CSV table of C-alpha atoms in Angstrom, one decimal:
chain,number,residue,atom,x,y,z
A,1,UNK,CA,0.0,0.0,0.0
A,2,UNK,CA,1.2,3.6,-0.5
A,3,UNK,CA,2.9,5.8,2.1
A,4,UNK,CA,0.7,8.4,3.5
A,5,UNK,CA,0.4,11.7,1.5
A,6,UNK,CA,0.0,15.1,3.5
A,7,UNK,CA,-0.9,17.8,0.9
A,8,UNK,CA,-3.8,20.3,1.1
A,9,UNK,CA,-7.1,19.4,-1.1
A,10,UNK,CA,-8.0,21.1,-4.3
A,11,UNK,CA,-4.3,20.6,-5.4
A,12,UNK,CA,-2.9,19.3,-8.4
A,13,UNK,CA,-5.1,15.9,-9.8
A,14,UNK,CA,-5.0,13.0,-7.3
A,15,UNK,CA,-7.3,10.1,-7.8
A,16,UNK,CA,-8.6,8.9,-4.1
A,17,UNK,CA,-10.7,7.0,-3.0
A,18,UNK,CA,-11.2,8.7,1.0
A,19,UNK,CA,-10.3,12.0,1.6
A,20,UNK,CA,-10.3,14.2,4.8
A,21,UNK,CA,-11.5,17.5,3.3
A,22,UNK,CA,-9.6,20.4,3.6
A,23,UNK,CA,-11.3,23.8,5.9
A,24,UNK,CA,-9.5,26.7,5.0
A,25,UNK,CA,-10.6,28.5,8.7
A,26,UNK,CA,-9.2,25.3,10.7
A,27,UNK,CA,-6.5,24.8,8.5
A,28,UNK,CA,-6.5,21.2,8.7
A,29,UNK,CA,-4.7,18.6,6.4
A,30,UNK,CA,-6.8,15.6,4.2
A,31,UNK,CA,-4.9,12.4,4.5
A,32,UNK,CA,-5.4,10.6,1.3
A,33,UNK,CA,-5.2,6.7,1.5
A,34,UNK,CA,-5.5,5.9,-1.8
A,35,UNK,CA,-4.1,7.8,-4.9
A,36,UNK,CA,-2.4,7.6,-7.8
A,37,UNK,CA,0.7,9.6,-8.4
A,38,UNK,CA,1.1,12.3,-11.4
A,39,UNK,CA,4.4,13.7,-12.2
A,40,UNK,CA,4.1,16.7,-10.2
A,41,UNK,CA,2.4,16.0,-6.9
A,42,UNK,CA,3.9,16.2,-3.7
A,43,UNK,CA,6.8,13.0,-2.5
A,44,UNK,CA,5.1,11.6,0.8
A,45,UNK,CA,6.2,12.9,3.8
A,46,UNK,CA,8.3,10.5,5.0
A,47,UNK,CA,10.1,9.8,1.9
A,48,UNK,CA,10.8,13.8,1.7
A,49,UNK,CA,12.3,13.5,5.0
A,50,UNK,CA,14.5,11.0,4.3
A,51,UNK,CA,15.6,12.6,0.9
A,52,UNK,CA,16.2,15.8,2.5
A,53,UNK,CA,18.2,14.1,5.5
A,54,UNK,CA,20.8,12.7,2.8
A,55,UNK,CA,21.2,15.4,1.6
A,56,UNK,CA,22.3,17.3,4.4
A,57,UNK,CA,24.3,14.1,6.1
A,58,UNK,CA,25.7,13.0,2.5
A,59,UNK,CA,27.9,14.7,0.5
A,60,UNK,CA,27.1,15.5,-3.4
A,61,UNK,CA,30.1,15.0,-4.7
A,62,UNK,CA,33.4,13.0,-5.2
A,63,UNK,CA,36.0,14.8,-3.5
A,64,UNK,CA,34.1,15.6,0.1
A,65,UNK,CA,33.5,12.0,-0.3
A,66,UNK,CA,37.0,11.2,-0.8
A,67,UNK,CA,37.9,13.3,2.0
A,68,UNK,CA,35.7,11.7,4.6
A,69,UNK,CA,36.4,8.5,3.5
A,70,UNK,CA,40.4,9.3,4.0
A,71,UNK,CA,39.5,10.9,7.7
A,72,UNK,CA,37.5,7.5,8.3
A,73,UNK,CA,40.4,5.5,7.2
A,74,UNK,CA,42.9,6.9,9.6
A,75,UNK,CA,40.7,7.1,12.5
A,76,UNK,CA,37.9,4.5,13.2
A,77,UNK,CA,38.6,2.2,10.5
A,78,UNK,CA,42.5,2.4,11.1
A,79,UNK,CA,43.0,-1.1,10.2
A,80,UNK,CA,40.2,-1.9,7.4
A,81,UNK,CA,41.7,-2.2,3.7
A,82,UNK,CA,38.4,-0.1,2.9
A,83,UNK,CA,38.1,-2.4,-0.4
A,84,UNK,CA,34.1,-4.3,-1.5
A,85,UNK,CA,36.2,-6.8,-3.0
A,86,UNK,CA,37.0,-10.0,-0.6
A,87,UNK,CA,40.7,-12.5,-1.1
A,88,UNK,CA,43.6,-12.1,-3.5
A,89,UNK,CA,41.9,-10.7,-6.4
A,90,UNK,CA,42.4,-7.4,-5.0
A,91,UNK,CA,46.1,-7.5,-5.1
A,92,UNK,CA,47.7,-5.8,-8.4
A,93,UNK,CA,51.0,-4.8,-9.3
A,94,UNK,CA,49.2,-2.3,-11.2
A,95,UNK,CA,47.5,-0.8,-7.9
A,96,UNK,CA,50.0,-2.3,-5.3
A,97,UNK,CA,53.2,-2.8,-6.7
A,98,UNK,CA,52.9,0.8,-8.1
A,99,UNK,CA,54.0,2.0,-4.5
A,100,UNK,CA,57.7,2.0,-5.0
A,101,UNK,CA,57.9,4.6,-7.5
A,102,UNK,CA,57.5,6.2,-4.2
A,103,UNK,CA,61.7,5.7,-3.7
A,104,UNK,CA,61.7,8.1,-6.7
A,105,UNK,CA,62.8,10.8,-5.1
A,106,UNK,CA,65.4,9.4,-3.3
A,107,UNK,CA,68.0,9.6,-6.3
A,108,UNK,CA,67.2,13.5,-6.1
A,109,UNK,CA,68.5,14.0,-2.4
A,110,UNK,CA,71.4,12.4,-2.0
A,111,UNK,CA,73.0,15.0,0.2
A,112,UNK,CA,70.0,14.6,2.4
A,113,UNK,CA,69.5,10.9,4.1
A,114,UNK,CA,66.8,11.8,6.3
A,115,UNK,CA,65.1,13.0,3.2
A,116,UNK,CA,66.1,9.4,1.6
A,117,UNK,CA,64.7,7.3,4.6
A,118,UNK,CA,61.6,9.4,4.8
A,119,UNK,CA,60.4,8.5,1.1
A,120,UNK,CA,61.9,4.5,1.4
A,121,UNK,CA,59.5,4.3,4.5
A,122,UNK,CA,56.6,6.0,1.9
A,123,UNK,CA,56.8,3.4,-0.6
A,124,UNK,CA,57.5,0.8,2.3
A,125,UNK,CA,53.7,1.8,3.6
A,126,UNK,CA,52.8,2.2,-0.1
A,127,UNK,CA,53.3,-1.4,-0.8
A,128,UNK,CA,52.8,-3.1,2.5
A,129,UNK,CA,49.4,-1.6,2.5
A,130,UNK,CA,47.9,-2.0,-1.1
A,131,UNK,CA,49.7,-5.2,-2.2
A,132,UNK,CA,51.0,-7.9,0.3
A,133,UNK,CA,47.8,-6.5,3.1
A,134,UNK,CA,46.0,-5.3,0.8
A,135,UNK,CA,43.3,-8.6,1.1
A,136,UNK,CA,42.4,-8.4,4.9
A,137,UNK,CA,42.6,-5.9,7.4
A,138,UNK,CA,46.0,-4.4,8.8
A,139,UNK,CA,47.4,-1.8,10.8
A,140,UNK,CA,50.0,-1.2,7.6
A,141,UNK,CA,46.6,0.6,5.6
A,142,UNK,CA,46.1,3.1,8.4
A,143,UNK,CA,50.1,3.7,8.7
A,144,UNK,CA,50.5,4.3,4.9
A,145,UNK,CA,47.0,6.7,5.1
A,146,UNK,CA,48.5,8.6,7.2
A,147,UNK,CA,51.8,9.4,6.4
A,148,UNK,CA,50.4,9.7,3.2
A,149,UNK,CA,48.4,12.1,3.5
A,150,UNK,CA,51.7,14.0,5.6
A,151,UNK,CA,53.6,13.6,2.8
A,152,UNK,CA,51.0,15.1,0.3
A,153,UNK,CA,50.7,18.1,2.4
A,154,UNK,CA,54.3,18.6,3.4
A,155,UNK,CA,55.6,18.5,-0.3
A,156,UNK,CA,52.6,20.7,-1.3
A,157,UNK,CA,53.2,23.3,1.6
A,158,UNK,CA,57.3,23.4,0.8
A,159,UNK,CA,56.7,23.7,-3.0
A,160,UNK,CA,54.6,26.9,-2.2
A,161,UNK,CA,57.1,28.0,0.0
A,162,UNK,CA,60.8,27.4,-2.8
A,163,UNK,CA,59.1,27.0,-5.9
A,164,UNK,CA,56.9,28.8,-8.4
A,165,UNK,CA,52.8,28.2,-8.5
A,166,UNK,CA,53.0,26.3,-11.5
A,167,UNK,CA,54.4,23.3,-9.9
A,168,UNK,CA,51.8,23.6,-7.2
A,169,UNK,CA,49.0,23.6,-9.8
A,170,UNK,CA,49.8,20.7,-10.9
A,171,UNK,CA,49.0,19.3,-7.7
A,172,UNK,CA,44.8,18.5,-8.9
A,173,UNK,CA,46.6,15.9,-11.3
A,174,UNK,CA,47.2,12.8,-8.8
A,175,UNK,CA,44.4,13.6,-6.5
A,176,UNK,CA,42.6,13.5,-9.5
A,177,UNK,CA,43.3,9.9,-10.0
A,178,UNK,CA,43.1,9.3,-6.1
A,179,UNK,CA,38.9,10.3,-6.4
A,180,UNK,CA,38.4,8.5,-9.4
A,181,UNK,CA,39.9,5.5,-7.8
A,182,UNK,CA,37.5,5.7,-4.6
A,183,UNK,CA,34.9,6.7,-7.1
A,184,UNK,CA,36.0,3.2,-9.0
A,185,UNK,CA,35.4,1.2,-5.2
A,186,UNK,CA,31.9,2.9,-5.1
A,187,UNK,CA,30.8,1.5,-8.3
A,188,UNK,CA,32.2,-2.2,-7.6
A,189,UNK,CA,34.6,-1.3,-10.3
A,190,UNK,CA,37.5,-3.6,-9.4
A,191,UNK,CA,39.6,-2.8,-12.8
A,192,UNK,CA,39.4,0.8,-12.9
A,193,UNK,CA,40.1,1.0,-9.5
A,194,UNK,CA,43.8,-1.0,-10.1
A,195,UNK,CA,44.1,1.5,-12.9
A,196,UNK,CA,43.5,4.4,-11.3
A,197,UNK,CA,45.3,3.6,-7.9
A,198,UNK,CA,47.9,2.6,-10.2
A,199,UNK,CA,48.1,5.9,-11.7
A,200,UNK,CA,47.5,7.9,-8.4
A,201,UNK,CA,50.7,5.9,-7.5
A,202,UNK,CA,52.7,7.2,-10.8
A,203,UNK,CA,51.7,10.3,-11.1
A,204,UNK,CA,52.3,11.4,-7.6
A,205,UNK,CA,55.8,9.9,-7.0
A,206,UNK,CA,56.9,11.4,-10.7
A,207,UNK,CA,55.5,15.0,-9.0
A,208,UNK,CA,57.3,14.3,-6.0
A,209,UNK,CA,60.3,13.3,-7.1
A,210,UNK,CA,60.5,16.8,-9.6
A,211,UNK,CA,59.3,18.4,-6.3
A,212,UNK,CA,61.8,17.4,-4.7
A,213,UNK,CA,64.7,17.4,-7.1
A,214,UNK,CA,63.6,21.4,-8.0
A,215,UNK,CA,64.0,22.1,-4.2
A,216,UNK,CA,67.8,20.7,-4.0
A,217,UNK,CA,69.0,21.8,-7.7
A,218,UNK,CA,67.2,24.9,-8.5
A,219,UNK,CA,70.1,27.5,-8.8
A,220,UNK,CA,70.6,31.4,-7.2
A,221,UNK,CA,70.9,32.3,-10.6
A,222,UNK,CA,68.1,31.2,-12.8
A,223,UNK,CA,69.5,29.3,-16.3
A,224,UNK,CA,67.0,29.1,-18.6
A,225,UNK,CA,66.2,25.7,-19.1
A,226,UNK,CA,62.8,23.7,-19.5
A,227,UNK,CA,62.5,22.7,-15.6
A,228,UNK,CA,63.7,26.5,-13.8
A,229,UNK,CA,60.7,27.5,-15.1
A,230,UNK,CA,59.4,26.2,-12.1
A,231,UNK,CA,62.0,28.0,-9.8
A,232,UNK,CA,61.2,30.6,-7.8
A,233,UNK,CA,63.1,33.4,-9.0
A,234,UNK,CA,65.6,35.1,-6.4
């Protein structure tokens, strides 16, 4: 049987078959038990308060969802791989193995071996977390979330600092990838989701390794070559 309708009488068409009527002095509601629907009467009150509740509790878009998910991750579900897929078919080189490229930025810092350890332990979480834990639940996923998400915003905030904006637009390019990959989980989309963690993988370690090597080569005196363009200038 249909939901209960609240809407005031003389309204748009409704086929019923008992109606309260409607007293404009009293201004009481009909309750109509039996209607059809047209394509522009009212949604039944409880479904409209569930629609509107969404609404306001869910976000509308990719990114916020992103984010939340991410907050989620390294908080209450600290240890959950956050996958829909159950056993080994979730593990990829593509998606997984992709975490090394991480140690990219290691042959640009050479002078720096605290700088060296910190991205080694970066592809360490990379590929502890998505490939050989990635099918069950371990503390390596929250580990790599987090110091991911450090390292994301520590090489954003000391490109801003040293370098020129353009390098720092290019920032929306592997986060890019990063939404479209959660966006992939959403939709049960197991091989666009190794593809596009796989490229979220590549195309952030490539950035961070040019990050990186711009911050320990860029020279006092600008040279015109293809990558000063993104040095600050002195």
């Amino acid at each position: 049987a249909d939901k209960p309708l609240l809407r005031r009488a003389g309204s748009s068409t409704l086929s019923t078959t008992s109606l309260v009527s409607y007293d404009d002095d009293s201004e009481e509601w009909e309750e109509c038990t039996s209607f059809e629907r047209t394509p522009t009467e009212e949604i039944p009150a409880k479904e409209s308060l569930t629609s509107s509740t969404s609404l306001v509790c869910e976000p509308d878009n990719a990114v916020s969802k992103t984010v939340l998910l991410q907050l989620k991750g390294m908080t209450e579900e600290f240890q959950k791989n956050g996958l829909p897929w159950k056993g080994h078919e979730c593990r990829s080189l593509i998606a997984g193995g992709s975490g090394i490229l991480y140690c990219l930025p290691v042959f640009f810092c050479s002078n720096n071996h605290l700088e060296q350890c910190a991205w080694i332990l970066q592809a360490f979480f990379s590929v502890m977390a998505d490939y050989v834990h990635i099918h069950h639940d371990s503390y390596f996923h929250g580990m790599d979330r987090i110091y991911a998400t450090y390292n994301v915003l520590a090489t954003i905030f000391r490109a801003s600092l040293a370098l020129n904006c353009f390098i720092v637009m290019t920032t929306p390019i592997p986060i890019t990838c990063f939404v479209l990959a959660n966006r992939a989980k959403n939709q049960l989309d197991l091989q666009v989701w190794k593809f596009c963690h796989g490229l979220w993988h590549l195309t952030g370690s490539v950035l961070a390794a040019l990050v990186i090597y711009l911050l320990y080569s860029c020279p006092e005196d600008l040279v015109p070559t293809p990558l000063n363009v993104f040095c600050k200038p002195p």
